[in-house]
PDB file of C-alpha atoms in Angstrom:
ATOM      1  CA  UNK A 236       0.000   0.000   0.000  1.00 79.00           C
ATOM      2  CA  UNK A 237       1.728   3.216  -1.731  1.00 83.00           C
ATOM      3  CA  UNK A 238       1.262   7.258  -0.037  1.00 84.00           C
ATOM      4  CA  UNK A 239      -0.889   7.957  -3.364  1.00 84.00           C
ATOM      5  CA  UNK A 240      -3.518   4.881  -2.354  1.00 83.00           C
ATOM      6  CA  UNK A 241      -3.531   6.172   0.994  1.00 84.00           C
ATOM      7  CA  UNK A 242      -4.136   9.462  -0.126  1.00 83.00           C
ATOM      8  CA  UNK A 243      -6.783   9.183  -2.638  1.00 81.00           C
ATOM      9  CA  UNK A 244      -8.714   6.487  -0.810  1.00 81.00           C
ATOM     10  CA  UNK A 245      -8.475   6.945   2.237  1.00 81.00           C
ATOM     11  CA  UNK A 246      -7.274  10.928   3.032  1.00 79.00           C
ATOM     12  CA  UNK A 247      -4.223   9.891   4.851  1.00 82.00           C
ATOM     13  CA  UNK A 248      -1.041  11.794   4.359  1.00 83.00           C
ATOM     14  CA  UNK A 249       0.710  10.861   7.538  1.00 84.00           C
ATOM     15  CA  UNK A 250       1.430   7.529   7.814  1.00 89.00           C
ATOM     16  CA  UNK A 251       5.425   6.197   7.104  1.00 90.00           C
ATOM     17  CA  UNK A 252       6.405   4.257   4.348  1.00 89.00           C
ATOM     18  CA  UNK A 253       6.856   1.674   3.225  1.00 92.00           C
ATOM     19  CA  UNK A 254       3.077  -0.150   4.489  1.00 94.00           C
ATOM     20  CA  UNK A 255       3.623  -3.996   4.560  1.00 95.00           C
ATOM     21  CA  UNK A 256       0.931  -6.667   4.937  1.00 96.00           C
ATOM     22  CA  UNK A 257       1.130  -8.398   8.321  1.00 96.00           C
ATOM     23  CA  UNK A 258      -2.050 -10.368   8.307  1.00 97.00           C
ATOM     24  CA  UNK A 259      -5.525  -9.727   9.450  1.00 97.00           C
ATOM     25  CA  UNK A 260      -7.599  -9.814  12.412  1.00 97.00           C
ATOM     26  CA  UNK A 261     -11.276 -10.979  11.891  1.00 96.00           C
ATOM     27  CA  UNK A 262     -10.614 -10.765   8.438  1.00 96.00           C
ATOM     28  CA  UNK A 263      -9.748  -6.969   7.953  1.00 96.00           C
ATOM     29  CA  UNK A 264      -6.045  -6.898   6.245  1.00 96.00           C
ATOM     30  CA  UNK A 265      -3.211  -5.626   9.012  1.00 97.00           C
ATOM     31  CA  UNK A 266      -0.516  -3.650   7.736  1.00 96.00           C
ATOM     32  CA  UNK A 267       2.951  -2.291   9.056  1.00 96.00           C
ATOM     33  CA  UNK A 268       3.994   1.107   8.876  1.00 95.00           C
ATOM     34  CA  UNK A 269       7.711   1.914   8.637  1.00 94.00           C
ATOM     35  CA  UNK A 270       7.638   2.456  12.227  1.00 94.00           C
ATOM     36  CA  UNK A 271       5.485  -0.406  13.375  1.00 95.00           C
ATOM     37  CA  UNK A 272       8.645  -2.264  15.065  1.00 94.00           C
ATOM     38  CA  UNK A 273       8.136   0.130  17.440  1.00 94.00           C
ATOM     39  CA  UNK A 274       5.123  -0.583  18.918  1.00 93.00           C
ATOM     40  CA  UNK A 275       6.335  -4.263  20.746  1.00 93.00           C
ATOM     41  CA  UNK A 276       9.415  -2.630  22.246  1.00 93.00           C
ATOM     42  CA  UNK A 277       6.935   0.102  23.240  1.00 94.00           C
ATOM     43  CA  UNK A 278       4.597  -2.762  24.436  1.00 94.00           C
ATOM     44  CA  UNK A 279       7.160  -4.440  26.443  1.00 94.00           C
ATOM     45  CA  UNK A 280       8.820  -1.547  28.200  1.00 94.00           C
ATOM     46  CA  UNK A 281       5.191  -0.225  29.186  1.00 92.00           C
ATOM     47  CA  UNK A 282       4.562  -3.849  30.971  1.00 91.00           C
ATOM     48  CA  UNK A 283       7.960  -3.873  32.945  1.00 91.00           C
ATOM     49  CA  UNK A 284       7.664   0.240  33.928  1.00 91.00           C
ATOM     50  CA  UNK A 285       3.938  -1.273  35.222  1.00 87.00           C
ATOM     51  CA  UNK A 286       5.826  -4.298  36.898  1.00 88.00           C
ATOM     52  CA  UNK A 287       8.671  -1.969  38.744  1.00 85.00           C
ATOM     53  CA  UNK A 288       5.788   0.527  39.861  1.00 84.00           C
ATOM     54  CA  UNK A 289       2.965  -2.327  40.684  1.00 78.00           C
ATOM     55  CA  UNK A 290       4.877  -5.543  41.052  1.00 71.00           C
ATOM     56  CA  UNK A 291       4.173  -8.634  42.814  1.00 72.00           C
ATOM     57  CA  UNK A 292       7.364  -9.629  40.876  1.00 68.00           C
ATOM     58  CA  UNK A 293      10.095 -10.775  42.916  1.00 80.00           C
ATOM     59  CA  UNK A 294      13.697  -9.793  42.419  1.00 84.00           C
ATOM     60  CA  UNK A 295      14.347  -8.590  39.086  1.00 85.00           C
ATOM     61  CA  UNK A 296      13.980 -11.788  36.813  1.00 88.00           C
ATOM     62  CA  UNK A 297      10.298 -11.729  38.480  1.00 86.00           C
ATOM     63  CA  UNK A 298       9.714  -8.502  37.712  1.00 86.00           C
ATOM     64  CA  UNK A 299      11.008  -8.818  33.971  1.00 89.00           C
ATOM     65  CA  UNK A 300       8.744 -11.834  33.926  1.00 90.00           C
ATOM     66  CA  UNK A 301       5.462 -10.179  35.228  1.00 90.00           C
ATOM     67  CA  UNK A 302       6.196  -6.972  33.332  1.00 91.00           C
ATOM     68  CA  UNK A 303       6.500  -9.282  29.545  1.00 93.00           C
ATOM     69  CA  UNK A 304       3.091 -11.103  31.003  1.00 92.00           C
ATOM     70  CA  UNK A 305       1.479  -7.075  31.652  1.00 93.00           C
ATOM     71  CA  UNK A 306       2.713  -6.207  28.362  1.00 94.00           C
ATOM     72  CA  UNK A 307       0.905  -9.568  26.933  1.00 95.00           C
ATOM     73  CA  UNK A 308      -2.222  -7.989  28.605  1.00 95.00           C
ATOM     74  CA  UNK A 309      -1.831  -4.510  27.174  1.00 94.00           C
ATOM     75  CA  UNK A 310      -1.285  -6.168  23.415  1.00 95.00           C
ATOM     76  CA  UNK A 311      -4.320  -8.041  24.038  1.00 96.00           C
ATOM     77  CA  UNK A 312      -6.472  -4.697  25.075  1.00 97.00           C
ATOM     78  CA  UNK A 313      -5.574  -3.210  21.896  1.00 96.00           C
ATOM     79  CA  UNK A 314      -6.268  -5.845  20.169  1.00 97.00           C
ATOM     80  CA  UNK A 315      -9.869  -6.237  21.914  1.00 98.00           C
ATOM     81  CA  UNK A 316     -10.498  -2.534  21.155  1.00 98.00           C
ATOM     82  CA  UNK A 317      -9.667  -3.029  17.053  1.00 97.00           C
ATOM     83  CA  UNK A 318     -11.977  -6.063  17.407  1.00 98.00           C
ATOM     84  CA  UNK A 319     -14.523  -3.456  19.041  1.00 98.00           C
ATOM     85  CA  UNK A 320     -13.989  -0.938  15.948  1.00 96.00           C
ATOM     86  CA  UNK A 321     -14.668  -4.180  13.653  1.00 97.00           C
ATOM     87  CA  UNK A 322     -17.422  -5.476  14.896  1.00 97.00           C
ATOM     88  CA  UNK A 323     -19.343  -1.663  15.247  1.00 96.00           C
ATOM     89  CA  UNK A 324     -18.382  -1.122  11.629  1.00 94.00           C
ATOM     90  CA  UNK A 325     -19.602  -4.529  10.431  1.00 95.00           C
ATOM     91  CA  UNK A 326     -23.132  -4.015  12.532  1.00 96.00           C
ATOM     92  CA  UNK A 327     -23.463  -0.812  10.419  1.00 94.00           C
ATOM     93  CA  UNK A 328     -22.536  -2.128   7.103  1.00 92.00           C
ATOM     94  CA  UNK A 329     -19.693   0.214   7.228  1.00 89.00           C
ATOM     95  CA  UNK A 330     -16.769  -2.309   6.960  1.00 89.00           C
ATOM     96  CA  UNK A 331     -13.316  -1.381   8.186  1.00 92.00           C
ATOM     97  CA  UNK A 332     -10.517  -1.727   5.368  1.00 93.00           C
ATOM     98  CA  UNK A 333      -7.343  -2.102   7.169  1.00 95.00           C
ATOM     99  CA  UNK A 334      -5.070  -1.781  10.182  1.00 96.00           C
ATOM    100  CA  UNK A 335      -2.380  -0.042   9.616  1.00 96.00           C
ATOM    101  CA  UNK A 336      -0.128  -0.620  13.192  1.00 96.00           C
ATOM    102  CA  UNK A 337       2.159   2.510  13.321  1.00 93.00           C
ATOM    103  CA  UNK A 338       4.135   4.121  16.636  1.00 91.00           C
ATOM    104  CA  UNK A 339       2.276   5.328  18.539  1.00 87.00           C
ATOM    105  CA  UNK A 340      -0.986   4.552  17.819  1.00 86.00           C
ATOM    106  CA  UNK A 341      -2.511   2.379  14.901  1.00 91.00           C
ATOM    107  CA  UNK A 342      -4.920   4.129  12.170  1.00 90.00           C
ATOM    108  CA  UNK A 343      -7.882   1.880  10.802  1.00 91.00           C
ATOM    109  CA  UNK A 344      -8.952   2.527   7.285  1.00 91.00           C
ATOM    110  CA  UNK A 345     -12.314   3.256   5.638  1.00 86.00           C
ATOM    111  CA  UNK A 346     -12.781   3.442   2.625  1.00 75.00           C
ATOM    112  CA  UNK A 347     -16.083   5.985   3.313  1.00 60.00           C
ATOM    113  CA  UNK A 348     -14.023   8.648   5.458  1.00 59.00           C
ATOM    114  CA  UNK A 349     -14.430  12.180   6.019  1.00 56.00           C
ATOM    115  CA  UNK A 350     -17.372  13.826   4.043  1.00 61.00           C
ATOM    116  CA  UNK A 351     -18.689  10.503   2.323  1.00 74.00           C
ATOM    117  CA  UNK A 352     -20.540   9.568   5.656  1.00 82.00           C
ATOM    118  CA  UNK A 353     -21.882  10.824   8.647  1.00 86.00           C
ATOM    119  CA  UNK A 354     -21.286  12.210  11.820  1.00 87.00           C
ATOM    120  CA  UNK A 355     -23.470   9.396  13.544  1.00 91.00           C
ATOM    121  CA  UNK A 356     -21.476   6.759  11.492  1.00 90.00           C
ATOM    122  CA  UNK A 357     -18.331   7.985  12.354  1.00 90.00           C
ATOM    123  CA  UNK A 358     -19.006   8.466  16.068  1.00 93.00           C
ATOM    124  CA  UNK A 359     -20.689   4.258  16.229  1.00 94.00           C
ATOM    125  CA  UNK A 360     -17.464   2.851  14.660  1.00 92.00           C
ATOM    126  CA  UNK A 361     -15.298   5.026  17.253  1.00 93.00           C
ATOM    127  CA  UNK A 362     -17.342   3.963  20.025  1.00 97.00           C
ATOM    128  CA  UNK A 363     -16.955   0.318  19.214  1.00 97.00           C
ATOM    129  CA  UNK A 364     -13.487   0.119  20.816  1.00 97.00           C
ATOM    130  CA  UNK A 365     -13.778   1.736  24.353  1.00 98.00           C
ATOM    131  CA  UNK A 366     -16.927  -0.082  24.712  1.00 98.00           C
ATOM    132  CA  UNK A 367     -15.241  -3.638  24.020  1.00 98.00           C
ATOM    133  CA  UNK A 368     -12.416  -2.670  26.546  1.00 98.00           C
ATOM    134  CA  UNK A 369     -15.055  -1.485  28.854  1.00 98.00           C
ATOM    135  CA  UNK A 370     -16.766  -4.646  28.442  1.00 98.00           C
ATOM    136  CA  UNK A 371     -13.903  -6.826  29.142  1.00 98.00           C
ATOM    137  CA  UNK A 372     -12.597  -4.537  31.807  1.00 97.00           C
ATOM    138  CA  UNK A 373     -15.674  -4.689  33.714  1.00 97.00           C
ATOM    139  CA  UNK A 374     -16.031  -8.508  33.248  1.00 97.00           C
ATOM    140  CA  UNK A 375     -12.451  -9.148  33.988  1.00 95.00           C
ATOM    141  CA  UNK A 376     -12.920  -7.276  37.432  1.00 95.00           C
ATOM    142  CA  UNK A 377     -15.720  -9.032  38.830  1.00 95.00           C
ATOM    143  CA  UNK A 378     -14.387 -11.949  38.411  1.00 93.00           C
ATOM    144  CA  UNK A 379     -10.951 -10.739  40.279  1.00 91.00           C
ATOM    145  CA  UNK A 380     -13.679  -9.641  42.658  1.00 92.00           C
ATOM    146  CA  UNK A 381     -14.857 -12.864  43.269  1.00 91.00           C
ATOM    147  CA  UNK A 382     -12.056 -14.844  43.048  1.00 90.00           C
ATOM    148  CA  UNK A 383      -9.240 -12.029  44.341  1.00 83.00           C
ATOM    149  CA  UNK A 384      -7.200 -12.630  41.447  1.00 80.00           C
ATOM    150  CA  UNK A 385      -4.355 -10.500  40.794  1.00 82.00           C
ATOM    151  CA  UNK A 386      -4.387 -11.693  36.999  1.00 86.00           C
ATOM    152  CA  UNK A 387      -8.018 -10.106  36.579  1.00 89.00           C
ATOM    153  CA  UNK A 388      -7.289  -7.011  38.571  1.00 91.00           C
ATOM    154  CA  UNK A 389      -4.304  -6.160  36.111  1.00 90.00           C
ATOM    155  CA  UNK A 390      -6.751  -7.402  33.083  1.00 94.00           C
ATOM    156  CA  UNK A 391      -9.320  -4.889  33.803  1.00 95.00           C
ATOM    157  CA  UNK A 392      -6.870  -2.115  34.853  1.00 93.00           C
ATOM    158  CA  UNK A 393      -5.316  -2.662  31.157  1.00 94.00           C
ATOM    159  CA  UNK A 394      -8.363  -2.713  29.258  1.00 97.00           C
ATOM    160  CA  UNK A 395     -10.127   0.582  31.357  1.00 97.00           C
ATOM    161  CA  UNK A 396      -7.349   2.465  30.977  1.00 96.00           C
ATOM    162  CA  UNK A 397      -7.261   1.650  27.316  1.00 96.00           C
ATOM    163  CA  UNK A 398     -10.620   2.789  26.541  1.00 98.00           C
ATOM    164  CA  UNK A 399     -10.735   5.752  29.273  1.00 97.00           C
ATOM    165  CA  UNK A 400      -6.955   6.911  27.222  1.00 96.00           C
ATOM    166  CA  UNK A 401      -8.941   6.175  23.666  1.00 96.00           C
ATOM    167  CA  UNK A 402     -11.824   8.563  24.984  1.00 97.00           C
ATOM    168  CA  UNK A 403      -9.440  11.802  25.188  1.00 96.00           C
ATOM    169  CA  UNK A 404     -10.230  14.628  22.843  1.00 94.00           C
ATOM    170  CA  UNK A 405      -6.665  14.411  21.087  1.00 91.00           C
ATOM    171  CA  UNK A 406      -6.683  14.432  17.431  1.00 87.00           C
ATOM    172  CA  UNK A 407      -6.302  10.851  15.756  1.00 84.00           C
ATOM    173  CA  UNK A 408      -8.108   9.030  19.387  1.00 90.00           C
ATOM    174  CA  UNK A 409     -11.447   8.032  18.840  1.00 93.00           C
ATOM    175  CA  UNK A 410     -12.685  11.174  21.819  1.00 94.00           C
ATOM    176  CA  UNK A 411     -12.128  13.409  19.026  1.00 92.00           C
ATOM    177  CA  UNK A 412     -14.637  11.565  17.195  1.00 91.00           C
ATOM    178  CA  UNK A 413     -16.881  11.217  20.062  1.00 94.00           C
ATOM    179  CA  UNK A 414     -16.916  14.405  22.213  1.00 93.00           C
ATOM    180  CA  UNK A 415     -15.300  17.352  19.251  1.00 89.00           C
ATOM    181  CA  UNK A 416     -17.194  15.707  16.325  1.00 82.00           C
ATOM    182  CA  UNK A 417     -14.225  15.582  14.303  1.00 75.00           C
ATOM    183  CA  UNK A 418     -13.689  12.833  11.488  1.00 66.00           C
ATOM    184  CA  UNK A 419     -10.658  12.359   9.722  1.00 59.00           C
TER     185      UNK A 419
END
């Protein structure tokens, strides 16, 4: 996927080249930006700074170990929220494209962007992926509730922070969607 297709089809100017197929999730095409390495190491280092500050690893092996299994859980949150975006865009016959993982955040792709649809269909396929980590958050917590889990608490902490940090009105999160009506 070249600038020019990004461009014309989809009114994206920003994202690094060169865009590589990685796969697909649910059957929407993932791509790489240039930078897209970046996001594991990110990833990683955001589960072991969470592991130093919140533990219960022991020693520093342990807390390497629990900080790779918190950055497992933060990969899986973001993943959850794309699978929220899908699934709002499929329910609206408003299919997502593509994935395009870039640092720091990824950028899904619709063909019908800006001006070709509406404000209310821009605003349900934002929506879709704070309310799957809000979902999963929520669920993952009353079960820690229940059972005292550490493994849950950290799941729902992950996954509510996600989609309270996707809500922010900052240009290219899905709050700017939501709360300034501005679609990209």
């Amino acid at each position: 996927m070249d600038q020019v297709e990004l461009m014309n089809r989809y009114g994206i100017a920003t994202i690094k080249q060169p865009v590589v197929r990685l796969g697909q999730l649910a059957g929407v095409p993932v791509y790489g930006a240039a930078d897209w390495q970046l996001l594991p190491a990110a990833i990683a280092a955001t589960g072991l700074a969470a592991s130093m500050i919140a533990g219960p690893g022991k020693g520093f092996l342990g807390n390497v170990v629990v900080g790779l299994g918190y950055g497992a859980m933060l990969a899986a949150s973001m993943t959850v929220h794309q699978l929220g975006h899908i699934s709002t865009g499929r329910a609206i016959g408003q299919q997502m494209d593509g994935i395009v993982l870039q640092f720091p955040v990824p950028i899904e792709l619709y063909a019908k962007r800006g001006q070709d649809v509406s404000l209310q269909t821009h605003r349900i396929r934002a929506i879709g992926g704070p309310m799957a980590n809000i979902a999963v958050g929520l669920f993952a917590r009353g079960i820690s509730k229940r059972t005292g889990g550490r493994l849950g608490k950290a799941t729902a902490f992950f996954h509510l922070a996600q989609a309270a940090g996707s809500l922010l009105p900052i240009k290219g999160l899905d709050g700017d969607v939501l709360w300034l009506g501005k679609a990209d």
